[in-house]
Coordinates of C-alpha atoms and ligand atoms in Angstrom, one line a residue:
X363 CA -17.7 17.0 17.9
X364 CA -16.4 14.3 20.6
X365 CA -13.4 12.2 20.0
X366 CA -15.1 9.1 18.7
X367 CA -16.8 11.1 16.0
X368 CA -13.5 12.7 14.9
X369 CA -11.9 9.2 14.8
X370 CA -14.8 8.0 12.6
X371 CA -14.2 10.9 10.1
X372 CA -10.3 10.4 10.1
X373 CA -11.0 6.5 9.6
X374 CA -13.3 7.2 6.6
X375 CA -10.4 9.6 5.1
X376 CA -7.9 6.8 5.9
X377 CA -10.0 4.2 4.0
X378 CA -10.3 6.4 1.0
X379 CA -6.6 6.9 1.0
X380 CA -6.3 3.2 0.9
X381 CA -8.5 2.9 -2.0
X382 CA -6.6 5.7 -3.9
X383 CA -3.4 3.9 -3.3
X384 CA -4.6 0.8 -4.8
X385 CA -6.5 2.5 -7.6
X386 CA -3.3 4.4 -8.6
X387 CA -1.0 1.4 -8.3
X388 CA -3.4 -0.6 -10.5
X389 CA -3.1 2.0 -13.0
X390 CA 0.5 2.5 -12.8
X391 CA 1.2 -1.2 -13.2
X392 CA -1.2 -1.3 -16.1
X393 CA 0.5 1.2 -17.9
X394 CA 3.8 -0.5 -18.0
X395 CA 7.1 1.3 -17.8
X396 CA 7.3 4.8 -18.7
X397 CA 7.4 8.3 -17.4
X398 CA 3.7 8.6 -16.7
X399 CA 3.6 5.4 -14.8
X400 CA 6.3 6.7 -12.6
X401 CA 4.4 9.9 -11.9
X402 CA 1.4 8.2 -11.0
X403 CA 3.3 5.8 -8.7
X404 CA 4.6 8.9 -7.0
X405 CA 1.2 10.3 -6.5
X406 CA 0.3 6.9 -4.7
X407 CA 3.2 7.5 -2.5
X408 CA 1.9 11.0 -1.5
X409 CA -1.5 9.1 -0.5
X410 CA 0.6 6.7 1.6
X411 CA 2.1 9.5 3.3
X412 CA -1.4 10.9 4.0
X413 CA -2.4 7.2 5.2
X414 CA 0.4 7.4 7.6
X415 CA -0.5 10.9 9.1
X416 CA -4.1 10.0 9.4
X417 CA -3.3 6.6 11.1
X418 CA -0.9 8.3 13.7
X419 CA -3.4 11.0 14.3
X420 CA -6.2 8.4 14.9
X421 CA -3.8 6.5 17.3
X422 CA -3.0 9.6 19.2
X423 CA -6.9 10.0 19.8
X424 CA -7.0 6.6 21.2
X425 CA -8.5 4.9 18.1
X426 CA -7.6 2.0 15.9
X427 CA -6.9 2.6 12.2
X428 CA -9.3 1.0 9.9
X429 CA -8.0 -1.6 7.3
X430 CA -11.1 -1.3 5.2
X431 CA -10.3 -0.1 1.7
X432 CA -12.6 2.7 0.4
X433 CA -14.4 2.8 -2.8
X434 CA -12.3 2.7 -6.1
X435 CA -13.4 4.3 -9.2
X436 CA -12.2 1.7 -11.6
X437 CA -14.8 1.6 -14.5
X438 CA -12.4 3.1 -17.4
X439 CA -11.3 0.7 -20.0
X440 CA -8.6 2.8 -21.8
X441 CA -5.8 4.7 -20.2
X442 CA -7.2 8.1 -20.7
X443 CA -10.3 6.7 -19.0
X444 CA -8.4 5.7 -16.0
X445 CA -6.9 9.0 -15.8
X446 CA -10.5 10.5 -15.8
X447 CA -11.4 8.0 -13.0
X448 CA -8.4 9.3 -11.2
X449 CA -9.5 12.9 -11.5
X450 CA -13.0 11.7 -10.1
X451 CA -11.4 10.0 -7.2
X452 CA -9.5 13.2 -6.2
X453 CA -12.6 15.3 -6.6
X454 CA -14.4 13.0 -4.2
X455 CA -11.4 13.4 -1.7
X456 CA -11.3 17.1 -2.1
X457 CA -15.0 17.4 -1.4
X458 CA -14.7 15.2 1.7
X459 CA -11.7 17.0 3.2
X460 CA -13.4 20.3 2.8
X461 CA -16.5 19.0 4.6
X462 CA -14.0 17.4 7.5
X463 CA -12.2 20.5 7.7
X464 CA -15.4 22.4 8.5
X465 CA -16.9 19.8 11.0
X466 CA -13.6 18.9 13.0
X467 CA -12.8 21.4 15.7
X468 CA -9.3 20.5 16.8
X469 CA -7.0 23.0 15.2
X470 CA -3.9 20.7 14.8
X471 CA -6.2 18.0 12.9
X472 CA -7.7 20.9 10.8
X473 CA -4.3 22.0 9.8
X474 CA -3.3 18.4 8.7
X475 CA -6.3 18.0 6.6
X476 CA -5.6 21.3 5.0
X477 CA -2.2 20.2 4.3
X478 CA -3.5 16.9 2.6
X479 CA -6.3 18.9 0.8
X480 CA -3.7 20.9 -0.9
X481 CA -1.8 17.7 -2.2
X482 CA -5.2 16.4 -3.5
X483 CA -5.7 19.6 -5.4
X484 CA -2.4 19.4 -7.0
X485 CA -3.1 15.6 -7.8
X486 CA -6.3 16.6 -9.6
X487 CA -4.3 18.9 -11.8
X488 CA -1.8 16.3 -12.5
X489 CA -4.4 13.7 -13.5
X490 CA -6.2 16.1 -15.7
X491 CA -3.0 16.7 -17.4
X492 CA -2.5 12.9 -17.7
X493 CA -5.8 12.5 -19.5
X494 CA -4.4 14.5 -22.5
X495 CA -1.0 13.0 -22.2
X496 CA -2.3 9.6 -22.3
X497 CA -4.2 10.4 -25.4
X498 CA -1.4 12.1 -27.2
X499 CA 1.0 9.3 -26.5
X500 CA -1.5 6.6 -27.2
X501 CA -0.9 5.0 -24.0
X502 CA -2.2 1.5 -23.6
X503 CA -3.0 -1.4 -21.0
X504 CA -0.1 -3.5 -21.2
X505 CA -1.5 -6.3 -19.3
X506 CA -2.8 -9.4 -20.4
X507 CA -4.6 -12.5 -19.3
X508 CA -1.7 -14.7 -18.7
X509 CA -2.5 -17.2 -16.0
X510 CA 0.2 -20.1 -16.1
X511 CA 2.3 -21.1 -13.3
X512 CA 4.6 -18.4 -13.4
X513 CA 1.8 -15.7 -13.4
X514 CA 0.1 -17.5 -10.6
X515 CA 3.3 -17.5 -8.3
X516 CA 3.6 -13.7 -9.0
X517 CA 0.1 -13.1 -8.2
X518 CA 0.4 -15.2 -5.1
X519 CA 3.4 -12.9 -4.1
X520 CA 1.3 -9.6 -4.8
X521 CA -1.2 -10.9 -2.4
X522 CA 1.0 -11.9 0.2
X523 CA 3.1 -8.6 0.0
X524 CA -0.1 -6.5 0.1
X525 CA -1.2 -8.5 3.3
X526 CA 2.0 -7.9 5.2
X527 CA 2.2 -4.2 4.2
X528 CA -1.2 -3.9 5.9
X529 CA -0.2 -6.1 8.8
X530 CA 3.2 -4.2 9.5
X531 CA 1.7 -0.8 9.3
X532 CA -1.3 -1.8 11.8
X533 CA 1.3 -3.4 14.1
X534 CA 3.6 -0.2 13.7
X535 CA 0.6 1.9 14.5
X536 CA -0.5 0.0 17.5
X537 CA 2.9 -1.0 19.3
X538 CA 4.2 1.0 22.2
X539 CA 7.7 -0.4 21.6
X540 CA 9.5 2.5 19.6
X541 CA 12.2 0.3 18.3
X542 CA 9.5 -2.2 17.0
X543 CA 7.4 0.6 15.6
X544 CA 10.5 1.9 13.5
X545 CA 11.4 -1.7 12.2
X546 CA 7.9 -2.6 11.3
X547 CA 7.6 0.6 9.2
X548 CA 10.9 0.0 7.6
X549 CA 9.9 -3.6 6.7
X550 CA 6.6 -2.4 5.5
X551 CA 8.5 -0.1 3.0
X552 CA 10.5 -3.1 2.0
X553 CA 7.4 -5.1 1.4
X554 CA 6.1 -2.4 -0.8
X555 CA 9.2 -2.7 -2.9
X556 CA 8.5 -6.4 -3.1
X557 CA 4.9 -5.7 -4.3
X558 CA 6.1 -3.4 -7.0
X559 CA 8.7 -5.7 -8.2
X560 CA 6.4 -8.5 -8.7
X561 CA 3.4 -6.6 -10.1
X562 CA 5.8 -4.9 -12.5
X563 CA 7.3 -8.1 -13.6
X564 CA 3.8 -9.7 -14.0
X565 CA 2.2 -6.9 -16.1
X566 CA 5.4 -7.0 -18.2
X567 CA 4.8 -10.5 -19.3
X568 CA 1.2 -10.2 -20.1
X569 CA -0.2 -10.9 -16.6
X570 CA -2.5 -8.9 -14.4
X571 CA -1.6 -8.0 -11.0
X572 CA -4.6 -8.6 -8.6
X573 CA -4.0 -6.3 -5.7
X574 CA -6.1 -8.2 -3.0
X575 CA -5.2 -9.2 0.5
X576 CA -5.9 -12.0 2.9
X577 CA -6.4 -12.0 6.6
X578 CA -4.4 -9.6 8.5
X579 CA -3.3 -10.3 12.2
X580 CA -4.8 -7.8 14.4
X581 CA -2.9 -8.6 17.6
X582 CA -2.6 -5.7 20.2
X583 CA 0.2 -7.1 22.2
X584 CA 3.6 -6.4 20.7
X585 CA 4.9 -9.9 21.5
X586 CA 1.8 -11.6 19.8
X587 CA 2.2 -9.0 16.8
X588 CA 5.8 -10.1 16.4
X589 CA 5.3 -13.8 16.7
X590 CA 2.4 -13.5 13.9
X591 CA 4.9 -11.6 11.8
X592 CA 7.5 -14.2 12.4
X593 CA 5.2 -17.0 11.4
X594 CA 4.0 -15.4 8.2
X595 CA 7.7 -14.6 7.2
X596 CA 8.8 -18.1 7.7
X597 CA 5.9 -19.4 5.5
X598 CA 6.6 -17.0 2.7
X599 CA 10.4 -17.3 2.8
X600 CA 9.8 -21.1 2.3
X601 CA 7.4 -20.5 -0.4
X602 CA 9.7 -17.9 -2.3
X603 CA 12.4 -20.5 -2.1
X604 CA 10.3 -23.3 -3.3
X605 CA 9.0 -21.2 -6.4
X606 CA 12.4 -20.0 -7.2
X607 CA 13.6 -23.5 -7.6
X608 CA 10.8 -24.4 -10.0
X609 CA 11.0 -21.1 -12.1
X610 CA 13.3 -21.4 -15.1
X611 CA 13.8 -17.7 -16.2
X612 CA 17.1 -16.7 -14.7
X613 CA 16.2 -13.2 -14.0
X614 CA 12.9 -14.1 -12.2
X615 CA 14.5 -16.7 -10.3
X616 CA 17.1 -14.0 -9.0
X617 CA 14.3 -11.9 -8.2
X618 CA 12.4 -14.4 -6.3
X619 CA 15.6 -15.3 -4.3
X620 CA 16.3 -11.6 -3.7
X621 CA 12.9 -11.3 -2.0
X622 CA 13.4 -14.6 -0.2
X623 CA 16.6 -13.1 1.3
X624 CA 14.7 -9.9 2.4
X625 CA 12.1 -12.2 4.0
X626 CA 14.8 -14.0 6.0
X627 CA 16.2 -10.8 7.2
X628 CA 12.7 -9.8 8.4
X629 CA 12.5 -13.1 10.4
X630 CA 15.9 -12.1 12.1
X631 CA 14.9 -8.5 12.9
X632 CA 11.4 -9.6 14.2
X633 CA 13.1 -12.4 16.2
X634 CA 15.5 -10.1 18.0
X635 CA 12.7 -7.6 18.8
X636 CA 10.6 -10.4 20.2
X637 CA 13.4 -11.5 22.3
X638 CA 13.9 -8.2 23.7
X639 CA 10.3 -7.8 24.3
X640 CA 10.0 -10.9 26.4
X641 CA 13.0 -10.1 28.4
Ligands
FE2_771 FE1 -4.6 12.6 -4.0
FE2_772 FE1 8.1 -9.4 1.0
FE2_773 FE1 9.0 -9.9 4.8

């Protein structure tokens, strides 16, 4: 198997990890607060680690990590059905990793995929357990159809945060500037927090988080990447600021201002990096 074929297989795995992350986050936010939601979110975090390892391996082979999202299984209407969908998604992943472990020759990559496979087997067991648990506890979808101005602001935020998470991760994988790489990863994690805060808030007020993203900057030169990242941060810092002023709920106002301040911090971090990159 040549390099390009290996990259293609790993990118397929990466896309499916991406799909799993979003499927599980949808389910976790839909369940509302509670132990099971936390456990599902923890599984989504495992998938984020897988995505990260796969992306680094792809870059190591000279490839570019794909930003496509793999197929999700989101047909269930009740929480136990969601958990069955998650079992199915893990089964898809297990089958695919087993095949890829067989077809890929590189021993280091084989080892990595085996490591991921063992996580997926454990996830399948957890989700099987959650099917029964959701039934026993009568877990229900807490989301509603709220679509007023507040709900729209929060969904705008969810969409923005998802977009920059993908953008900063891609930039962190593609840059050769080690300091920028580290900062981009750190800020991507901070954006994941933002997405979680906004989505949970929205689900808690009977809205329905839509985890979809807009255009991601695919620059390959570090200075270009940082400039794009600064531009988007400036736009959203202003938007969070504007939204915070309009919203009356004091806690929500505080949340939006906190996110705004984080975005301002990101502008400063990226601006310093850009200056150093240009020197
Ligand atoms: Fe998994
Ligand atoms: Fe953010
Ligand atoms: Fe930001």
